PDB file of C-alpha atoms in Angstrom:
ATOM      1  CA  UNK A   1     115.536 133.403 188.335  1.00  0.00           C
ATOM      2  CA  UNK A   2     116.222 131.317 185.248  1.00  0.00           C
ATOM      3  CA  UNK A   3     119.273 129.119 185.283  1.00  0.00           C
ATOM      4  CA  UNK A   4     121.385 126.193 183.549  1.00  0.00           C
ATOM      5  CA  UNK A   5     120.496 123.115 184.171  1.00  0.00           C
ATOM      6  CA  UNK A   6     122.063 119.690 183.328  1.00  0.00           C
ATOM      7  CA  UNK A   7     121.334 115.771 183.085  1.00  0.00           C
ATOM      8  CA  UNK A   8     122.386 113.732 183.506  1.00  0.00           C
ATOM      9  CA  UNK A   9     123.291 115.098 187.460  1.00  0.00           C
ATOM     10  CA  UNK A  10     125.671 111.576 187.585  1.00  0.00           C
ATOM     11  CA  UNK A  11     126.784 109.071 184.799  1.00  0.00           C
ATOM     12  CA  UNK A  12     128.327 105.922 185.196  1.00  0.00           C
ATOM     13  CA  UNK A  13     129.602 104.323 181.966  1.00  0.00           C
ATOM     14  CA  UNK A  14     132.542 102.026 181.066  1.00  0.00           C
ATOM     15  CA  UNK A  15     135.880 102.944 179.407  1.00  0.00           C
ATOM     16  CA  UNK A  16     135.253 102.955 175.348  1.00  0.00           C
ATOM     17  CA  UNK A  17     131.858 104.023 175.703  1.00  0.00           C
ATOM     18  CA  UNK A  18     129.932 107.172 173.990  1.00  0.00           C
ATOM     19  CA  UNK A  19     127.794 109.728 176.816  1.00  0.00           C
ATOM     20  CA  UNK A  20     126.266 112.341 175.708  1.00  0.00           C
ATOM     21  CA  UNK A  21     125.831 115.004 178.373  1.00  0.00           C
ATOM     22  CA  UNK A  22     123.096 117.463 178.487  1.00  0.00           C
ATOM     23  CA  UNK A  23     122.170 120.718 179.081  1.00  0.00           C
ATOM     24  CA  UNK A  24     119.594 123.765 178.437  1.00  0.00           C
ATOM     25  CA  UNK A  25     121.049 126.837 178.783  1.00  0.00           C
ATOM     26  CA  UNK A  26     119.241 129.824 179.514  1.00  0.00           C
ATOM     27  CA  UNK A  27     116.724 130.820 177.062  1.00  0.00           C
ATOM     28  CA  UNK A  28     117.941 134.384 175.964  1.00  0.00           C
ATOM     29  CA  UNK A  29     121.826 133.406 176.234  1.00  0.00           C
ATOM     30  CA  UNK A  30     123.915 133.228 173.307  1.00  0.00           C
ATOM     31  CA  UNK A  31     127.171 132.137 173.711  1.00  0.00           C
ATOM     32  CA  UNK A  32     127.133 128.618 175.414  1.00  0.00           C
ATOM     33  CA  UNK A  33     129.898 126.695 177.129  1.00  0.00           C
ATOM     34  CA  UNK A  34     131.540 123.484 178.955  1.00  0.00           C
ATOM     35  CA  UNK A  35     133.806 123.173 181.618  1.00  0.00           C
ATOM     36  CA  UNK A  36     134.896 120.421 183.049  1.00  0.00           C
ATOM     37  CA  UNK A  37     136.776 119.625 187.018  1.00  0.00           C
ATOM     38  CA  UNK A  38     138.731 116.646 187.631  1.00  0.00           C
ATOM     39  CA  UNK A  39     138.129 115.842 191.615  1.00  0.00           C
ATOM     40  CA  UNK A  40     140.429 118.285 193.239  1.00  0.00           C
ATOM     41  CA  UNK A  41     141.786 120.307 190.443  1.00  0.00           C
ATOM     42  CA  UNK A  42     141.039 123.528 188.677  1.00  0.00           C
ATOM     43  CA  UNK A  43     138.202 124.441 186.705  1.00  0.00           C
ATOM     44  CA  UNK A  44     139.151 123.805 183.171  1.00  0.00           C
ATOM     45  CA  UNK A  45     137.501 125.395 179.523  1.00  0.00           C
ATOM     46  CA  UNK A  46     136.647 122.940 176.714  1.00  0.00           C
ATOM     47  CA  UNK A  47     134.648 124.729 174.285  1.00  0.00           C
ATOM     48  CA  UNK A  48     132.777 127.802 173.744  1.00  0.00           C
ATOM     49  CA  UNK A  49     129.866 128.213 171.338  1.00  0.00           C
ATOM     50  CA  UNK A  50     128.665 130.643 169.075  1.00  0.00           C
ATOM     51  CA  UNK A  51     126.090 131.278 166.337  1.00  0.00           C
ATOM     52  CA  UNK A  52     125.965 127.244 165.849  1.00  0.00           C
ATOM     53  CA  UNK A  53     129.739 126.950 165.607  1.00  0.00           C
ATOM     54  CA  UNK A  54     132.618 126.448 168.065  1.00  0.00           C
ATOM     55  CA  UNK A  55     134.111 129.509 168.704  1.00  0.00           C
ATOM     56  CA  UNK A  56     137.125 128.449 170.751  1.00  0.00           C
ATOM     57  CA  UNK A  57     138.027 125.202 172.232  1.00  0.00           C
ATOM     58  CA  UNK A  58     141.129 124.193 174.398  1.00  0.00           C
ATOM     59  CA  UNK A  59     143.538 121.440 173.597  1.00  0.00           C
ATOM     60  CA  UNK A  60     141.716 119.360 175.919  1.00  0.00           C
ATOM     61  CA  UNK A  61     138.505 119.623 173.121  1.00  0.00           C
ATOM     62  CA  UNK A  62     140.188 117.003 170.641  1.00  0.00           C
ATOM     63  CA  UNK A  63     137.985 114.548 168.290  1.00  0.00           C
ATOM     64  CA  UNK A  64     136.806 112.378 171.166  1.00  0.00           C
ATOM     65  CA  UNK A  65     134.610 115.313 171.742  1.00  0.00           C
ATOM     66  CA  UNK A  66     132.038 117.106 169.929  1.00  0.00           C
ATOM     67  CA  UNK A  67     129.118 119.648 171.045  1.00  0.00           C
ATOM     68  CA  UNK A  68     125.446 120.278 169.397  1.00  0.00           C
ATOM     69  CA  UNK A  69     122.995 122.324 169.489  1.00  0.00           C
ATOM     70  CA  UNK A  70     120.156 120.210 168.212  1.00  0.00           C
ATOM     71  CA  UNK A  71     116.885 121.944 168.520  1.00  0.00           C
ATOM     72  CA  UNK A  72     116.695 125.762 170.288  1.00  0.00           C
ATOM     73  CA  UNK A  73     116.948 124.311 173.685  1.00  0.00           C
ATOM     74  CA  UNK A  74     119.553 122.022 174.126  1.00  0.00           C
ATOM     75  CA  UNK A  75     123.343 122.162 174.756  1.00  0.00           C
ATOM     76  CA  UNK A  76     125.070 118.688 174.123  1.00  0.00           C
ATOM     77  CA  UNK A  77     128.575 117.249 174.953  1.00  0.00           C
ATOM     78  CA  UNK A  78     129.105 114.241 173.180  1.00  0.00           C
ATOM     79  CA  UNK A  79     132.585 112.106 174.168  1.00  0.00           C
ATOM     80  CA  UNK A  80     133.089 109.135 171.619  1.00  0.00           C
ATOM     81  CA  UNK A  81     135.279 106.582 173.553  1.00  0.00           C
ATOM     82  CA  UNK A  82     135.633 107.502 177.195  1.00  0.00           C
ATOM     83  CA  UNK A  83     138.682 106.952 179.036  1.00  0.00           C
ATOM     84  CA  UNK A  84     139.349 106.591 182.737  1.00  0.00           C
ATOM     85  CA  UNK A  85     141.120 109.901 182.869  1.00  0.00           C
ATOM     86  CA  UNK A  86     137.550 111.594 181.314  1.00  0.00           C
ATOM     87  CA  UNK A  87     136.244 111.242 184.633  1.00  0.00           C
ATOM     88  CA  UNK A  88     135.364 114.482 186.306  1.00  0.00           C
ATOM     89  CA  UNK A  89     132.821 116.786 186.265  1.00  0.00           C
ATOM     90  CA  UNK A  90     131.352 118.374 183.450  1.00  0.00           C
ATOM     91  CA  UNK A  91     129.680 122.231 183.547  1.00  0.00           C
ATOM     92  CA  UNK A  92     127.335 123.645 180.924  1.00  0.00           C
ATOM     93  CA  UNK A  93     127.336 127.291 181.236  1.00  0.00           C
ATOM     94  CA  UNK A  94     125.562 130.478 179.158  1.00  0.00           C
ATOM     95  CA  UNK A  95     125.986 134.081 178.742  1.00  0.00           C
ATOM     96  CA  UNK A  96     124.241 137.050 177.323  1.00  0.00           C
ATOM     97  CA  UNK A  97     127.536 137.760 175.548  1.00  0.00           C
ATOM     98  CA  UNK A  98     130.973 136.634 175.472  1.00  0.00           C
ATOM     99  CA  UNK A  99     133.342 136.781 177.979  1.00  0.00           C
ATOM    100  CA  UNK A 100     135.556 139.365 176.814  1.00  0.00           C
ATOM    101  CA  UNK A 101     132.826 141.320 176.804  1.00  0.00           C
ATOM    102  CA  UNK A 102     131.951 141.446 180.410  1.00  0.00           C
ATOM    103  CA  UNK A 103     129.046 139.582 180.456  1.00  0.00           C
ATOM    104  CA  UNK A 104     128.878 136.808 183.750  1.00  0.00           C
ATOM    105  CA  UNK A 105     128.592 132.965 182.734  1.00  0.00           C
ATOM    106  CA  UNK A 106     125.916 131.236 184.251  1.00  0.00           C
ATOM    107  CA  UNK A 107     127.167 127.794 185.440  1.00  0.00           C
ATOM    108  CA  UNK A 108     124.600 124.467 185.812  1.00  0.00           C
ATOM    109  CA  UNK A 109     125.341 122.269 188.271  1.00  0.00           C
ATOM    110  CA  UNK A 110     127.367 119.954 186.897  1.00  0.00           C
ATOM    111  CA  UNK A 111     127.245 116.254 185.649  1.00  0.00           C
ATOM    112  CA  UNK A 112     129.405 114.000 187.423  1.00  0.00           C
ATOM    113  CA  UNK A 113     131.270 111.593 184.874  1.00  0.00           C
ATOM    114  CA  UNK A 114     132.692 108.448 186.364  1.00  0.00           C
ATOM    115  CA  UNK A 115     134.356 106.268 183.610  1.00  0.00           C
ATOM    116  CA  UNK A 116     135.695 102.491 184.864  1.00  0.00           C
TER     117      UNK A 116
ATOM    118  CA  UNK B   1     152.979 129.938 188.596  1.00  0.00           C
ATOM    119  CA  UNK B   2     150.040 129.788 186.342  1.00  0.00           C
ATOM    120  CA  UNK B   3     147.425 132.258 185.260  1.00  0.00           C
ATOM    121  CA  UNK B   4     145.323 132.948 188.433  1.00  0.00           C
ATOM    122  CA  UNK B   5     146.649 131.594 191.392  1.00  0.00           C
ATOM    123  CA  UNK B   6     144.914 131.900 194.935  1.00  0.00           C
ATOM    124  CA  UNK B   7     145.937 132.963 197.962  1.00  0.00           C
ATOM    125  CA  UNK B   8     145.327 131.479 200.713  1.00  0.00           C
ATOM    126  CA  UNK B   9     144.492 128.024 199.867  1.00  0.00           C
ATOM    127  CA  UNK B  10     142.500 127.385 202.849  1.00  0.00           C
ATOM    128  CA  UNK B  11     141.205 129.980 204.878  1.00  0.00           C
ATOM    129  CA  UNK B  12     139.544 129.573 208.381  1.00  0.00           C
ATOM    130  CA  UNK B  13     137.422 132.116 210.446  1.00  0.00           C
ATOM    131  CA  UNK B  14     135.422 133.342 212.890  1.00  0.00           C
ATOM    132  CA  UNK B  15     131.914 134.007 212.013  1.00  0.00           C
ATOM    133  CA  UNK B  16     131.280 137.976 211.666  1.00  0.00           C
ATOM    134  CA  UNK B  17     134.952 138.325 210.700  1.00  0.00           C
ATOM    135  CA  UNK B  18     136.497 139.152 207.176  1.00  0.00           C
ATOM    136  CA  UNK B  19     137.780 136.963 205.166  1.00  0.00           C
ATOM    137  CA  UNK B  20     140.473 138.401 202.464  1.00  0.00           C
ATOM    138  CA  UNK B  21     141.461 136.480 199.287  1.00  0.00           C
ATOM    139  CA  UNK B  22     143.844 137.199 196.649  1.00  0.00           C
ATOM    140  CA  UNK B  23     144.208 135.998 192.887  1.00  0.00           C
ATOM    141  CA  UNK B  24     147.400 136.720 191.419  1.00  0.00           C
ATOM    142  CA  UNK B  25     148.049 136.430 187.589  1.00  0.00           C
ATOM    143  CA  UNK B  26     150.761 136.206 184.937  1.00  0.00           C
ATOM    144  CA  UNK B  27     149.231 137.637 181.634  1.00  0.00           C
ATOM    145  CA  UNK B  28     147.366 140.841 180.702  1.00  0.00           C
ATOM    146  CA  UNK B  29     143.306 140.433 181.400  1.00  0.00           C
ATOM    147  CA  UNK B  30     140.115 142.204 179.989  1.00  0.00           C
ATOM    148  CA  UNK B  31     138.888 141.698 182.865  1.00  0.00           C
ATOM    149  CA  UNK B  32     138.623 139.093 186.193  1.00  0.00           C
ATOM    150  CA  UNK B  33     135.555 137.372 187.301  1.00  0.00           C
ATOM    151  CA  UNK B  34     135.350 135.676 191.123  1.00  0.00           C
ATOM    152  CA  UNK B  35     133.218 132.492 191.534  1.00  0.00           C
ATOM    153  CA  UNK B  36     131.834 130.537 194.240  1.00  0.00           C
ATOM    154  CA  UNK B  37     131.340 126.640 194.537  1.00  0.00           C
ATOM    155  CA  UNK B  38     129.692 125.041 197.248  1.00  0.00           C
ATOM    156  CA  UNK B  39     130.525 121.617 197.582  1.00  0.00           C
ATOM    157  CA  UNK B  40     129.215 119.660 194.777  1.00  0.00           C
ATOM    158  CA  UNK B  41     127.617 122.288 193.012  1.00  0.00           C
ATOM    159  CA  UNK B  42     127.931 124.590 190.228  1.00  0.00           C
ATOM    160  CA  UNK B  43     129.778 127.597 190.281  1.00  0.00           C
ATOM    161  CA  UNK B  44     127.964 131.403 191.183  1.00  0.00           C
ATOM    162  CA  UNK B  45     128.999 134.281 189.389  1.00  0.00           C
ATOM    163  CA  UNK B  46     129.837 136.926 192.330  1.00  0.00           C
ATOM    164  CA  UNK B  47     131.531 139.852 191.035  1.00  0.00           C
ATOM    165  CA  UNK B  48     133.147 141.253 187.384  1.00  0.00           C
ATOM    166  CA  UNK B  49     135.481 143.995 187.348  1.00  0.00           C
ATOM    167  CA  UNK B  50     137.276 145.264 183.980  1.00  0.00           C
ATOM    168  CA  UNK B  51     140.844 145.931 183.592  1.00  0.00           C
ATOM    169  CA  UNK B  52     139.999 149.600 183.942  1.00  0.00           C
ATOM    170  CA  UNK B  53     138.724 149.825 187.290  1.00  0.00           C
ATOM    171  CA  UNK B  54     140.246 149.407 190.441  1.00  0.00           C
ATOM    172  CA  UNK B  55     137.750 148.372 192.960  1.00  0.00           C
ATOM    173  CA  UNK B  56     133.928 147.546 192.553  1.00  0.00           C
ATOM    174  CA  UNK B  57     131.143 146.516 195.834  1.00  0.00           C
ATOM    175  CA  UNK B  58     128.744 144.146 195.985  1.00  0.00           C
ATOM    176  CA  UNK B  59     126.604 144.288 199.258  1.00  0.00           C
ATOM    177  CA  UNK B  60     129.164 142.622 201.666  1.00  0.00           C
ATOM    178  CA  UNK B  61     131.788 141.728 198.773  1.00  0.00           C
ATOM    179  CA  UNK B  62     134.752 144.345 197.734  1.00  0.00           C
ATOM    180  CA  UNK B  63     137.059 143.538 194.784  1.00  0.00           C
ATOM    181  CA  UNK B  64     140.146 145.066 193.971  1.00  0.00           C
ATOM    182  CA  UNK B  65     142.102 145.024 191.061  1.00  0.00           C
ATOM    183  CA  UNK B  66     145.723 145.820 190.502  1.00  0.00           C
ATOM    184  CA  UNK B  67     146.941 145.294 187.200  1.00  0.00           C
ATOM    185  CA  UNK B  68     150.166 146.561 188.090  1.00  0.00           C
ATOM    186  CA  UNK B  69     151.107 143.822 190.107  1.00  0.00           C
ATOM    187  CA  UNK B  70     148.899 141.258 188.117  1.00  0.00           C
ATOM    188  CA  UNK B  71     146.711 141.051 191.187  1.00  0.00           C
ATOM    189  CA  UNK B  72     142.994 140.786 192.391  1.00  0.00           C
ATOM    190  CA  UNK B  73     141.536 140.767 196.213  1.00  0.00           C
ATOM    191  CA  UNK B  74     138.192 139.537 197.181  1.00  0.00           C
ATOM    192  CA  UNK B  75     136.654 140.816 200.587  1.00  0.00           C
ATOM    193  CA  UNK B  76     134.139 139.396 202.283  1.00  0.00           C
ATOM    194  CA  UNK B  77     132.514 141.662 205.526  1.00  0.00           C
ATOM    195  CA  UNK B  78     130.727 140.419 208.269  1.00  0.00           C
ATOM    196  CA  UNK B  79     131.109 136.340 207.220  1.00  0.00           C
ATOM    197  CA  UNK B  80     128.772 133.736 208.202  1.00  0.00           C
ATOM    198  CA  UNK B  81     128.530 130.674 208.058  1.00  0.00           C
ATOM    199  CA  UNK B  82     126.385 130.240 204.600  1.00  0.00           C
ATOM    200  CA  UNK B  83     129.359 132.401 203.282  1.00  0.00           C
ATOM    201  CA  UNK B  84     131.374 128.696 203.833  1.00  0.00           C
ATOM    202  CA  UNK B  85     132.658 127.545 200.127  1.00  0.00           C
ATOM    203  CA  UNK B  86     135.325 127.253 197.639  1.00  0.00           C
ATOM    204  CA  UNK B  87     136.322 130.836 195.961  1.00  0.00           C
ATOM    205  CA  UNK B  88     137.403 131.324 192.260  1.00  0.00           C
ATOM    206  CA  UNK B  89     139.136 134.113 190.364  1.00  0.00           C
ATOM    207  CA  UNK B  90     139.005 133.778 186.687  1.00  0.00           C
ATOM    208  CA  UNK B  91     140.404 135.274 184.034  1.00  0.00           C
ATOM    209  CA  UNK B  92     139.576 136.732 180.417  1.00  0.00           C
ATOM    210  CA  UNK B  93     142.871 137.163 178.749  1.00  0.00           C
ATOM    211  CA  UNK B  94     142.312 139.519 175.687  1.00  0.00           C
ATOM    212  CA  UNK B  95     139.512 141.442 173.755  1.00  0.00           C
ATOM    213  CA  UNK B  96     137.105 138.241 171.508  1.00  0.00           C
ATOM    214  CA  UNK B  97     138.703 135.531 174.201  1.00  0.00           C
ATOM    215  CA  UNK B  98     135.544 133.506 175.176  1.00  0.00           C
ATOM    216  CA  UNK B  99     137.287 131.330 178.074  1.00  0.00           C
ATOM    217  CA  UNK B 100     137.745 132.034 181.717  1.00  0.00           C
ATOM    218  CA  UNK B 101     140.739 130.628 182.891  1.00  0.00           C
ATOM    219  CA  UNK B 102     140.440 129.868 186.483  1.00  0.00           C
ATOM    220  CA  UNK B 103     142.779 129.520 189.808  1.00  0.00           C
ATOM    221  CA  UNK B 104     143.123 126.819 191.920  1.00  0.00           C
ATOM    222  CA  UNK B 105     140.423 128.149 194.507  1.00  0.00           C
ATOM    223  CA  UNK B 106     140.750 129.306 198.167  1.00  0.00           C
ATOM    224  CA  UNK B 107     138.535 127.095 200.152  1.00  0.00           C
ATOM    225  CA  UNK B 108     136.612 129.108 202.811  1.00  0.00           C
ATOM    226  CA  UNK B 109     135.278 127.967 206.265  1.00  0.00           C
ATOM    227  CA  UNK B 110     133.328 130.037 208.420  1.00  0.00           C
ATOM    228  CA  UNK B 111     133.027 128.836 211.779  1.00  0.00           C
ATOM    229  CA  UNK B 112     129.963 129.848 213.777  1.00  0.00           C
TER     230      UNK B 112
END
């Protein structure tokens, strides 16, 4: 069965940094998305993704963060200047169609984000 | 309370017993998704059902929907003990919404 799948699986970087997280959805998805979980909280949305353009983001998404589709594969989350409180971890997820339209995300498994 | 809220937060049982969770939410929906997360992984799709229906099966998994009283079930029949993980409703708020906004989880152990 085809799924999401993300790399790094763990990144360790230092507080001011840039990471770029990555992911390749699955191939006949269009609508692509991250998520992110800070250790013992709820599942949070950043951004959803759409035709090569954000199609929502929350208020979480602000300028530290930007997302790219580079090349037909690849999903990318870029954070300019990581803070301590970025630390969590990061989903990729694709669908067939949008939410509202009752089509299932498929998550990845994650990429764990430690900032010091 | 906030948008999809689970009930219990912890839940422990028997192996070959049900296990019941509820979602309860503030706003209207287009529809409620429930997710599973074992530990450290990503989360599984398990179930969708739209605002218009009321209850939809999947093998050993029975949703309900009440939109009533702003409220969702998840049954699980016969548990074992790979059924052990952390539960998720979700919601889609209106029509062209693309986020799911999730609960706080139920975290389910199944003890064989």
């Amino acid at each position: 069965e085809p799924e999401v799948t993300q790399t790094p699986s763990h990144q360790v970087t230092q507080m001011g940094q840039e990471v770029i997280l990555r992911c390749v959805p699955i191939s006949n998805h269009l609508y692509f998305y991250w998520y992110r979980q800070i250790l013992g909280q709820k599942v949070e949305f950043l951004v959803s993704f759409y035709n090569n353009e954000i199609s929502e983001k929350s208020e979480i998404f602000d300028d530290q963060f930007s997302v790219e589709r580079p090349d037909g594969s690849n999903f990318t989350l870029k954070i300019r200047s990581t803070k301590l409180e970025d630390s969590a971890m990061y989903f990729c997820a694709s669908s067939e169609r949008g939410s509202s339209y009752n089509s299932p995300l498929h998550f990845g498994n994650g990429t764990r984000l430690t900032v010091t | 309370s906030q948008q999809g809220e689970e009930d219990p937060q912890a839940l422990s049982i028997q192996e070959g017993e049900n296990a019941t969770m509820n979602c309860s939410y503030k706003t209207s929906i287009n529809n409620l998704q429930w997710y599973r997360q074992n530990s450290g992984r990503g989360l599984v799709h398990l179930i969708l059902i739209r605002s218009n229906e009321r209850e939809k099966h999947s093998g050993r998994l029975r949703v309900t929907l009440d939109t009533s009283k702003k409220s969702s079930s998840l049954l699980i029949t016969a548990s074992r003990a790979a059924d052990t993980a952390s539960y998720f409703c979700a919601t889609v708020l209106i029509q062209g919404a693309q986020k799911l906004v999730f609960g706080q989880g139920t975290r389910l152990t199944i003890n064989p």
